[in-house]
Coordinates of C-alpha atoms and ligand atoms in Angstrom, one line a residue:
X1 CA 31.6 -21.7 -55.0
X2 CA 33.7 -18.1 -54.9
X3 CA 32.3 -15.9 -52.6
X4 CA 32.6 -12.0 -53.7
X5 CA 33.5 -9.2 -51.6
X6 CA 32.6 -5.2 -51.0
X7 CA 35.5 -3.1 -51.1
X8 CA 35.3 -1.1 -48.5
X9 CA 37.8 1.3 -47.0
X10 CA 40.1 -0.2 -49.2
X11 CA 39.9 -3.5 -48.0
X12 CA 38.0 -6.6 -49.5
X13 CA 35.8 -7.1 -47.0
X14 CA 32.7 -9.7 -46.6
X15 CA 28.8 -9.3 -46.8
X16 CA 27.0 -9.9 -44.1
X17 CA 23.9 -9.7 -44.3
X18 CA 23.5 -13.3 -45.1
X19 CA 21.8 -12.2 -48.6
X20 CA 23.4 -13.1 -51.9
X21 CA 22.6 -13.3 -55.4
X22 CA 24.1 -16.2 -58.0
X23 CA 26.6 -14.9 -60.2
X24 CA 26.4 -16.5 -64.0
X25 CA 28.8 -18.2 -66.8
X26 CA 26.2 -17.2 -69.3
X27 CA 28.3 -18.7 -72.3
X28 CA 27.7 -22.3 -70.0
X29 CA 24.9 -21.5 -67.6
X30 CA 26.9 -22.2 -64.8
X31 CA 27.1 -20.3 -61.2
X32 CA 30.5 -19.1 -61.1
X33 CA 30.0 -17.0 -57.9
X34 CA 28.3 -15.7 -55.4
X35 CA 27.8 -11.9 -54.7
X36 CA 26.9 -10.2 -51.4
X37 CA 24.1 -7.9 -51.3
X38 CA 24.5 -5.4 -48.7
X39 CA 22.3 -4.4 -45.6
X40 CA 21.2 -0.6 -45.1
X41 CA 24.1 -1.5 -42.1
X42 CA 26.8 -1.8 -44.5
X43 CA 26.3 1.4 -46.4
X44 CA 25.9 3.2 -43.9
X45 CA 29.9 1.7 -42.6
X46 CA 30.7 2.9 -46.2
X47 CA 29.3 5.7 -45.7
X48 CA 30.3 6.9 -42.3
X49 CA 34.0 6.1 -44.1
X50 CA 34.1 7.9 -46.7
X51 CA 33.0 11.2 -44.9
X52 CA 35.7 10.5 -42.7
X53 CA 38.6 9.9 -45.7
X54 CA 36.7 13.3 -48.5
X55 CA 38.3 16.2 -46.6
X56 CA 41.8 15.5 -47.3
X57 CA 41.0 14.2 -51.1
X58 CA 39.3 17.7 -51.5
X59 CA 42.5 19.1 -50.0
X60 CA 45.1 17.1 -51.8
X61 CA 45.6 20.0 -54.4
X62 CA 44.3 19.2 -57.9
X63 CA 47.7 18.6 -59.6
X64 CA 48.4 15.0 -57.5
X65 CA 44.6 14.3 -57.3
X66 CA 45.8 13.8 -61.3
X67 CA 48.3 11.7 -61.1
X68 CA 46.6 9.6 -59.2
X69 CA 44.3 9.2 -63.0
X70 CA 47.8 9.3 -64.1
X71 CA 48.8 6.3 -63.1
X72 CA 45.3 4.8 -62.7
X73 CA 45.7 4.4 -67.0
X74 CA 48.8 3.0 -66.8
X75 CA 47.7 0.2 -65.0
X76 CA 44.7 -0.1 -67.4
X77 CA 46.8 -0.7 -69.6
X78 CA 48.4 -3.2 -68.4
X79 CA 45.5 -5.4 -66.9
X80 CA 44.1 -4.9 -70.0
X81 CA 43.9 -8.6 -70.7
X82 CA 42.7 -9.5 -67.1
X83 CA 40.0 -6.8 -66.8
X84 CA 38.5 -7.9 -70.2
X85 CA 38.6 -11.8 -69.1
X86 CA 36.8 -11.3 -66.1
X87 CA 34.9 -8.9 -67.8
X88 CA 33.8 -11.2 -70.8
X89 CA 33.7 -14.0 -67.8
X90 CA 30.3 -12.6 -66.0
X91 CA 29.2 -10.6 -69.2
X92 CA 29.4 -12.4 -72.1
X93 CA 31.0 -9.6 -74.6
X94 CA 33.8 -11.1 -76.9
X95 CA 37.3 -10.5 -75.5
X96 CA 37.5 -7.2 -78.1
X97 CA 34.6 -6.1 -77.3
X98 CA 35.5 -6.2 -73.1
X99 CA 38.6 -5.1 -73.9
X100 CA 36.4 -1.4 -75.8
X101 CA 34.5 -1.3 -72.3
X102 CA 37.3 -0.8 -70.2
X103 CA 38.8 1.2 -73.3
X104 CA 35.6 4.1 -73.5
X105 CA 36.2 4.2 -69.5
X106 CA 40.2 4.5 -69.5
X107 CA 39.8 7.9 -71.8
X108 CA 37.1 9.5 -69.3
X109 CA 39.9 9.1 -66.9
X110 CA 42.7 10.8 -69.5
X111 CA 39.8 13.4 -69.4
X112 CA 40.2 13.8 -66.1
X113 CA 43.8 14.3 -65.5
X114 CA 43.0 17.5 -66.8
X115 CA 40.7 18.2 -63.9
X116 CA 43.2 21.1 -62.7
X117 CA 42.6 22.7 -65.7
X118 CA 39.1 22.3 -65.4
X119 CA 38.5 23.3 -61.7
X120 CA 40.0 27.0 -62.1
X121 CA 37.0 28.5 -61.7
X122 CA 36.6 32.0 -62.0
X123 CA 37.9 36.4 -61.0
X124 CA 36.3 39.3 -61.8
X125 CA 39.1 42.1 -60.0
X126 CA 37.4 45.1 -59.0
X127 CA 34.0 44.6 -59.8
X128 CA 34.0 47.8 -57.1
X129 CA 35.5 49.3 -55.7
X130 CA 38.3 47.6 -54.3
X131 CA 36.1 44.6 -54.5
X132 CA 37.0 41.3 -55.8
X133 CA 34.5 38.5 -57.0
X134 CA 35.6 35.3 -57.1
X135 CA 33.5 31.8 -58.0
X136 CA 34.9 28.4 -56.7
X137 CA 34.1 25.0 -58.3
X138 CA 34.0 22.7 -54.5
X139 CA 33.4 19.0 -54.0
X140 CA 30.8 18.0 -53.4
X141 CA 31.2 15.9 -50.3
X142 CA 30.6 11.8 -50.4
X143 CA 28.4 10.7 -53.6
X144 CA 27.4 7.9 -54.9
X145 CA 26.6 5.9 -58.1
X146 CA 24.3 3.1 -59.4
X147 CA 25.2 1.2 -62.5
X148 CA 24.2 -1.0 -64.9
X149 CA 25.3 -4.7 -66.4
X150 CA 26.1 -3.8 -69.8
X151 CA 29.4 -1.6 -69.5
X152 CA 30.7 -2.6 -66.1
X153 CA 33.8 -1.2 -66.9
X154 CA 33.0 1.8 -69.0
X155 CA 30.2 3.0 -66.9
X156 CA 31.9 2.9 -63.5
X157 CA 34.8 5.3 -64.8
X158 CA 32.4 7.8 -66.0
X159 CA 31.3 7.4 -62.6
X160 CA 33.9 7.9 -60.2
X161 CA 36.5 8.8 -62.8
X162 CA 35.3 12.8 -62.9
X163 CA 33.5 12.5 -58.5
X164 CA 36.7 11.4 -56.9
X165 CA 38.9 14.3 -59.8
X166 CA 36.5 17.0 -58.1
X167 CA 37.9 15.6 -55.0
X168 CA 34.8 13.9 -53.9
X169 CA 34.8 10.6 -52.6
X170 CA 32.5 7.7 -54.4
X171 CA 30.6 4.6 -53.4
X172 CA 29.9 2.3 -56.2
X173 CA 26.9 -0.2 -56.5
X174 CA 27.7 -1.8 -59.2
X175 CA 24.9 -4.8 -61.1
X176 CA 25.0 -7.7 -59.1
X177 CA 24.6 -9.8 -62.9
X178 CA 29.2 -8.8 -63.1
X179 CA 30.4 -7.2 -60.0
X180 CA 33.9 -8.5 -60.5
X181 CA 35.4 -5.9 -62.9
X182 CA 34.4 -2.9 -60.5
X183 CA 35.6 -4.7 -57.0
X184 CA 39.3 -4.8 -59.2
X185 CA 38.5 -1.2 -61.0
X186 CA 39.5 0.0 -56.9
X187 CA 42.5 -2.1 -56.1
X188 CA 43.8 -0.5 -59.3
X189 CA 42.5 3.1 -57.6
X190 CA 44.7 2.4 -54.4
X191 CA 47.4 1.1 -56.3
X192 CA 47.4 4.6 -58.8
X193 CA 47.7 6.3 -54.9
X194 CA 44.6 7.1 -53.8
X195 CA 43.7 6.8 -50.4
X196 CA 41.5 3.7 -48.6
X197 CA 37.6 4.8 -48.5
X198 CA 37.5 7.3 -50.9
X199 CA 36.7 5.0 -53.7
X200 CA 34.2 2.6 -52.3
X201 CA 32.4 -0.6 -53.8
X202 CA 29.3 -2.4 -52.2
X203 CA 27.4 -5.1 -53.6
X204 CA 23.4 -5.0 -54.0
X205 CA 20.5 -4.9 -55.1
X206 CA 17.2 -2.5 -54.5
X207 CA 17.6 -2.3 -50.3
X208 CA 21.8 -0.9 -51.3
X209 CA 20.3 1.5 -53.1
X210 CA 17.6 2.5 -51.3
X211 CA 20.2 2.7 -48.2
X212 CA 22.1 5.1 -50.4
X213 CA 19.2 7.2 -51.8
X214 CA 17.5 7.6 -48.1
X215 CA 21.4 8.2 -46.3
X216 CA 21.5 12.3 -45.6
X217 CA 25.2 12.4 -45.8
X218 CA 25.2 10.9 -49.3
X219 CA 25.3 14.5 -51.7
X220 CA 24.7 13.1 -55.1
X221 CA 23.5 10.2 -57.5
X222 CA 24.4 8.7 -60.7
X223 CA 22.3 6.2 -62.0
X224 CA 22.4 4.2 -65.7
X225 CA 20.3 1.6 -66.5
X226 CA 16.6 1.0 -66.8
X227 CA 14.2 4.1 -67.4
X228 CA 11.5 2.7 -64.7
X229 CA 14.5 2.3 -62.5
X230 CA 16.1 6.2 -63.8
X231 CA 12.7 7.4 -63.2
X232 CA 12.0 6.0 -59.6
X233 CA 16.0 6.3 -58.7
X234 CA 15.7 10.4 -60.2
X235 CA 12.1 11.3 -58.2
X236 CA 13.1 10.0 -54.7
X237 CA 16.4 11.2 -54.8
X238 CA 15.5 14.4 -56.0
X239 CA 13.0 14.3 -52.9
X240 CA 15.3 13.8 -50.1
X241 CA 17.5 16.6 -51.6
X242 CA 19.7 14.8 -53.6
X243 CA 21.6 15.9 -56.7
X244 CA 20.5 13.3 -59.5
X245 CA 21.3 12.2 -62.8
X246 CA 19.6 9.4 -63.9
X247 CA 20.2 7.7 -67.9
X248 CA 18.2 5.6 -69.3
X249 CA 16.8 2.5 -71.4
X250 CA 16.8 3.3 -75.5
X251 CA 14.6 2.3 -79.1
X252 CA 17.5 3.7 -81.3
X253 CA 16.6 4.2 -85.1
X254 CA 18.5 4.3 -87.9
X255 CA 17.1 5.8 -90.9
X256 CA 17.8 4.9 -94.4
X257 CA 16.8 7.2 -97.4
X258 CA 16.9 5.6 -100.5
X259 CA 20.4 7.7 -101.7
X260 CA 22.3 5.4 -99.1
X261 CA 25.2 3.2 -99.5
X262 CA 23.8 -0.3 -98.7
X263 CA 26.6 -1.8 -97.8
X264 CA 27.6 0.2 -96.0
X265 CA 24.3 0.7 -94.3
X266 CA 23.8 -3.0 -94.2
X267 CA 27.1 -3.5 -92.8
X268 CA 27.1 -0.3 -89.8
X269 CA 23.6 -2.3 -88.9
X270 CA 24.8 -5.8 -88.5
X271 CA 26.8 -4.1 -85.7
X272 CA 25.3 -1.6 -84.8
X273 CA 22.5 -4.2 -83.9
X274 CA 23.4 -7.2 -83.2
X275 CA 27.0 -6.4 -81.4
X276 CA 27.2 -7.8 -77.8
X277 CA 23.8 -9.1 -78.6
X278 CA 22.4 -6.1 -78.8
X279 CA 22.2 -4.8 -75.6
X280 CA 23.6 -1.7 -75.6
X281 CA 21.6 1.5 -75.2
X282 CA 23.6 2.5 -77.7
X283 CA 22.4 -0.3 -79.8
X284 CA 20.9 0.1 -83.2
X285 CA 16.9 -2.0 -82.5
X286 CA 15.0 0.3 -85.2
X287 CA 15.7 0.6 -89.2
X288 CA 13.7 2.4 -91.2
X289 CA 14.0 2.4 -94.5
X290 CA 12.3 5.3 -97.0
X291 CA 10.4 3.6 -99.6
X292 CA 9.6 0.6 -100.6
X293 CA 12.4 -0.4 -102.6
X294 CA 14.9 0.8 -100.4
X295 CA 13.8 -1.6 -98.1
X296 CA 14.1 -4.5 -100.4
X297 CA 17.6 -4.1 -101.1
X298 CA 18.2 -3.2 -97.7
X299 CA 16.8 -6.1 -96.6
X300 CA 18.6 -8.3 -99.3
X301 CA 21.9 -6.9 -98.5
X302 CA 21.4 -7.5 -95.2
X303 CA 19.7 -11.5 -94.8
X304 CA 23.4 -13.3 -95.9
X305 CA 25.7 -11.0 -93.3
X306 CA 23.0 -11.7 -90.4
X307 CA 23.0 -15.6 -91.5
X308 CA 27.0 -15.3 -91.1
X309 CA 27.4 -14.2 -88.0
X310 CA 29.4 -16.1 -85.1
X311 CA 27.3 -16.4 -82.2
X312 CA 29.6 -18.3 -79.7
X313 CA 31.7 -17.5 -76.4
X314 CA 34.6 -15.6 -75.2
X315 CA 36.5 -18.5 -75.4
X316 CA 36.1 -19.3 -79.5
X317 CA 38.7 -17.0 -80.0
X318 CA 38.6 -13.4 -82.1
X319 CA 36.4 -14.2 -85.1
X320 CA 32.9 -14.7 -82.8
X321 CA 30.9 -11.5 -83.0
X322 CA 28.8 -11.6 -80.1
X323 CA 28.1 -13.7 -77.2
X324 CA 25.3 -15.0 -75.0
X325 CA 23.0 -12.5 -72.8
X326 CA 23.4 -12.0 -69.7
X327 CA 20.9 -14.1 -67.7
X328 CA 18.6 -16.8 -68.2
X329 CA 15.8 -14.4 -67.7
X330 CA 17.1 -11.9 -69.9
X331 CA 17.1 -14.4 -72.8
X332 CA 13.1 -15.7 -72.3
X333 CA 12.4 -11.1 -72.0
X334 CA 13.4 -11.4 -75.6
X335 CA 12.2 -15.0 -76.8
X336 CA 9.1 -13.8 -74.7
X337 CA 9.1 -10.7 -76.9
X338 CA 9.7 -12.1 -80.5
X339 CA 6.9 -14.4 -80.1
X340 CA 4.7 -11.2 -79.5
X341 CA 6.1 -9.3 -82.8
X342 CA 5.6 -13.2 -84.9
X343 CA 1.4 -12.8 -83.3
X344 CA 0.9 -9.1 -83.7
X345 CA 1.6 -9.7 -87.2
X346 CA 5.3 -9.0 -88.0
X347 CA 7.6 -11.2 -90.5
X348 CA 9.9 -12.4 -89.0
X349 CA 13.0 -12.4 -91.5
X350 CA 15.8 -14.2 -90.1
X351 CA 14.3 -17.0 -87.6
X352 CA 17.0 -17.8 -84.4
X353 CA 14.5 -19.2 -82.2
X354 CA 15.9 -22.6 -82.0
X355 CA 19.8 -21.2 -82.4
X356 CA 21.6 -24.0 -80.0
X357 CA 25.8 -24.7 -79.9
X358 CA 27.1 -28.0 -79.1
X359 CA 28.6 -27.8 -76.0
X360 CA 26.6 -25.3 -74.8
X361 CA 23.7 -26.3 -74.2
X362 CA 22.7 -24.3 -71.3
X363 CA 24.5 -21.0 -72.2
X364 CA 22.1 -18.0 -72.6
X365 CA 22.2 -17.8 -76.4
X366 CA 20.4 -15.7 -78.5
X367 CA 20.8 -16.4 -82.2
X368 CA 20.4 -13.6 -84.4
X369 CA 16.2 -12.1 -85.4
X370 CA 15.7 -9.7 -88.2
X371 CA 12.0 -8.5 -88.3
X372 CA 10.8 -6.8 -91.2
X373 CA 7.0 -5.0 -91.8
X374 CA 7.5 -3.7 -87.7
X375 CA 4.3 -1.2 -87.3
X376 CA 4.3 1.7 -84.2
X377 CA 1.7 -0.4 -82.1
X378 CA 3.6 -3.7 -81.8
X379 CA 5.9 -4.6 -78.6
X380 CA 8.6 -4.9 -79.9
X381 CA 8.4 -1.6 -81.3
X382 CA 7.6 -0.2 -78.6
X383 CA 9.9 -1.8 -75.6
X384 CA 13.9 -2.0 -75.8
X385 CA 14.3 -5.5 -76.3
X386 CA 18.1 -5.4 -75.2
X387 CA 19.1 -8.2 -77.5
X388 CA 19.8 -9.8 -81.2
X389 CA 16.3 -8.8 -82.4
X390 CA 16.7 -6.1 -85.3
X391 CA 13.1 -4.9 -86.4
X392 CA 12.1 -3.3 -89.7
X393 CA 9.5 0.2 -90.2
X394 CA 9.1 0.6 -93.6
X395 CA 8.5 4.3 -93.8
X396 CA 7.3 6.4 -97.0
X397 CA 8.8 9.7 -96.8
X398 CA 11.4 11.2 -95.2
X399 CA 8.8 13.6 -92.9
X400 CA 7.5 10.0 -92.1
X401 CA 11.0 8.6 -91.3
X402 CA 11.6 11.1 -89.1
X403 CA 8.8 11.7 -87.4
X404 CA 9.3 8.1 -86.6
X405 CA 12.3 8.6 -84.6
X406 CA 10.2 12.1 -82.9
X407 CA 7.3 10.1 -81.4
X408 CA 9.3 6.9 -79.9
X409 CA 9.3 7.8 -75.9
X410 CA 13.0 6.2 -76.0
X411 CA 15.9 9.5 -77.1
X412 CA 19.1 8.0 -76.5
X413 CA 20.7 7.6 -79.8
X414 CA 19.7 8.2 -83.6
X415 CA 21.8 8.1 -86.7
X416 CA 20.7 8.3 -90.9
X417 CA 22.6 7.0 -93.8
X418 CA 22.3 9.3 -96.5
X419 CA 24.3 10.8 -98.9
X420 CA 22.6 14.4 -99.0
X421 CA 23.6 16.8 -96.4
X422 CA 20.8 18.8 -96.7
X423 CA 18.7 16.3 -95.1
X424 CA 21.4 15.0 -93.1
X425 CA 21.5 18.3 -91.6
X426 CA 18.0 18.1 -91.4
X427 CA 18.3 15.6 -89.5
X428 CA 20.3 16.6 -87.4
X429 CA 19.0 20.1 -86.4
X430 CA 15.6 19.0 -85.6
X431 CA 15.7 15.3 -84.2
X432 CA 14.5 15.2 -81.0
X433 CA 17.4 13.1 -80.0
X434 CA 21.4 13.5 -77.6
X435 CA 23.3 11.5 -80.0
X436 CA 23.1 11.8 -83.9
X437 CA 24.9 9.8 -86.3
X438 CA 25.1 11.0 -90.0
X439 CA 26.5 7.4 -91.6
X440 CA 27.9 6.8 -88.4
X441 CA 25.8 3.9 -86.7
X442 CA 26.8 4.2 -83.1
X443 CA 27.0 7.4 -82.4
X444 CA 28.9 7.7 -78.5
X445 CA 30.6 10.6 -77.9
X446 CA 34.2 10.8 -77.0
X447 CA 35.3 11.4 -73.7
X448 CA 35.8 15.4 -73.9
X449 CA 32.4 15.9 -75.2
X450 CA 29.3 14.9 -72.8
X451 CA 26.7 11.4 -73.6
X452 CA 23.1 11.8 -72.5
X453 CA 19.6 10.9 -74.4
X454 CA 16.8 12.6 -74.2
X455 CA 13.1 11.8 -73.3
X456 CA 12.8 8.7 -71.5
X457 CA 16.2 8.5 -71.7
X458 CA 17.5 10.6 -69.1
X459 CA 16.1 11.9 -65.9
X460 CA 18.0 15.4 -64.9
X461 CA 20.0 18.1 -66.2
X462 CA 23.7 17.3 -66.7
X463 CA 24.8 14.7 -69.3
X464 CA 27.8 12.4 -68.1
X465 CA 31.3 13.0 -68.6
X466 CA 33.2 15.7 -70.3
X467 CA 32.8 19.4 -69.1
X468 CA 29.2 18.4 -67.4
X469 CA 30.7 15.8 -65.2
X470 CA 32.8 18.7 -63.6
X471 CA 29.3 20.8 -63.3
X472 CA 27.3 17.8 -62.1
X473 CA 30.6 16.9 -59.0
X474 CA 31.2 20.4 -58.0
X475 CA 29.0 22.7 -56.1
X476 CA 30.0 27.0 -57.2
X477 CA 30.2 29.2 -54.6
X478 CA 30.6 33.1 -55.4
X479 CA 32.6 34.8 -53.2
X480 CA 33.1 38.7 -52.9
X481 CA 35.7 40.2 -51.5
X482 CA 36.7 43.6 -49.8
X483 CA 39.5 44.4 -48.2
X484 CA 38.9 47.9 -46.0
X485 CA 41.2 50.5 -47.3
X486 CA 41.4 51.9 -43.5
X487 CA 38.8 52.8 -40.6
X488 CA 39.0 56.3 -41.9
X489 CA 36.0 56.0 -44.6
X490 CA 34.0 54.9 -41.4
X491 CA 30.9 52.2 -41.7
X492 CA 28.2 52.3 -44.5
X493 CA 25.4 50.4 -44.1
X494 CA 22.9 51.0 -46.4
X495 CA 22.7 48.5 -49.6
X496 CA 24.6 49.6 -52.8
X497 CA 25.1 49.3 -56.0
X498 CA 28.9 48.3 -57.5
X499 CA 29.4 51.4 -59.0
Ligands
NAD501 P1 18.9 -2.8 -64.4 O1 18.0 -1.5 -63.9 O2 17.8 -3.3 -64.0 O3 19.7 -2.0 -63.2 C1 20.6 -1.2 -62.9 C2 20.9 -1.0 -61.6 O4 19.3 -0.7 -60.9 C3 21.2 -2.2 -61.4 O5 23.1 -1.7 -60.2 C4 20.6 -2.8 -60.5 O6 21.1 -3.3 -59.4 C5 19.7 -1.4 -60.0 N1 19.2 -2.0 -59.6 C6 17.8 -2.9 -60.3 N2 16.6 -3.1 -59.1 C7 16.1 -1.4 -58.8 C8 15.1 -1.6 -57.9 N3 14.0 -2.0 -57.8 N4 16.1 -0.3 -57.2 C9 16.3 0.7 -57.2 N5 17.8 -0.5 -57.7 C10 17.8 -1.3 -59.0 O7 19.8 -2.2 -65.3 P2 20.2 -3.6 -66.5 O8 19.8 -4.5 -67.1 O9 21.7 -3.3 -65.4 O10 21.0 -2.7 -67.1 C11 20.3 -2.7 -68.8 C12 19.5 -1.1 -69.0 O11 20.4 -0.1 -68.7 C13 19.3 -0.9 -70.7 O12 17.2 -0.2 -69.9 C14 19.9 0.5 -71.3 O13 19.2 0.8 -71.6 C15 19.8 1.0 -70.0 N6 21.8 1.6 -69.9 C16 21.6 3.0 -70.7 C17 23.0 3.5 -70.5 C18 22.1 4.7 -70.6 O14 23.6 6.0 -70.9 N7 20.9 5.7 -71.2 C19 23.4 3.1 -70.7 C20 23.7 1.7 -69.9 C21 22.9 0.8 -70.0

């Protein structure tokens, strides 16, 4: 049995707590490795090393820091196949999807190559007589991030690339479900020229997270994961005086107007609802056709497409549409919610409950499901299912559809499919959701924009990546400077306006 490590001070270090978690191959259901769960002392050791390494890294000029990012991009491309294979083996997603996971992280690293421009600061010459004023963006010091299982390459990079480009040290606590790729990324960063101790990976669970939340040296915490944990981390981190940003769960609605291109809408729903087995925070989990006639046409288009979906292990080739879910517990949770949908009166149009794959009977596969006639009081509507389950809620009008999305507690992403520019524009302006697609089903913004939801999908003020990341990972210091013209003018003791 492979025993994974932490990555502390530039070395692979064995866990010393004596506690481990199982890492599965979700396609076979086998335990393929054990990951150590760090103790408070192991976190303290990593923080001590980071605090020693950070000042020299902060003093390295931004262009040199950017060159490390540039070299890292080259190494990611060099090792793309290896990273994707390791990712698929622990997560279960298909190889093309795993490459997308690495690629979307890589693009944020590319953006961070522009750090020298983004960190330039502001300067006012002659803000008063002989007085200049300038604002600097300085790193916070030692920063930390806690990441979810569903994007084990992308989300760590969304955090550590801007943190490091700004001159911080960063401690990553990745998901204990798929920790191998984060360890590989830390190794690659060092190969790219990052000094030892500036980026460390400490594996663990709640104990490690709590140790980060309470350590006085840690200046900021970034979190991505489920909403209850996001809420806990935000509250605790803020109470301990840290800068915190937390991104939580989602229930993303796609509104289909009667004038939409129904083939396009159905294709979009298939990819956005079932891709990555629905384990994406930007997955569409609710289809909202406007009018019964639209709903009937949509269901008619969806059913044959769903029945054609190919579910299988990542090793079965590139035509597999999606793989297993991450753990047996995740599968049980999904099946429990599906049963609740049936019990509460939704119509299960496509029932994937008896799905089984020869040779992979112990894998955590869940067949695709489609519900119709879902209502807002049902658990399958209220809760995030995070599985290959699409719910259809029929709306009587556009107003009813937009209000449905507005009233849901989550506000990560949403989409509208229509040929009417006026409806699309109204939707984009009024909706209280952070990321909006117009005839685009998964509107994940690119690296140079920012990523973030509204409502219970986010806790904190700034989004991930783009310019917001450079605000989150720096503090502004403003200097007012005067070089006295000489002692001939004498001292001044009154508080003066700069006139
Ligand atoms: P999770 O909340 O279970 O775990 C996330 C991280 O928190 C992991 O590193 C885990 O070890 C840690 N953690 C778990 N329980 C904890 C506890 N009690 N105390 C402290 N730390 C704890 O989430 P997950 O299952 O890994 O990921 C799926 C969730 O993440 C979904 O809800 C999904 O919507 C969300 N997500 C959101 C975004 C976004 O940008 N909004 C992106 C990706 C995933």
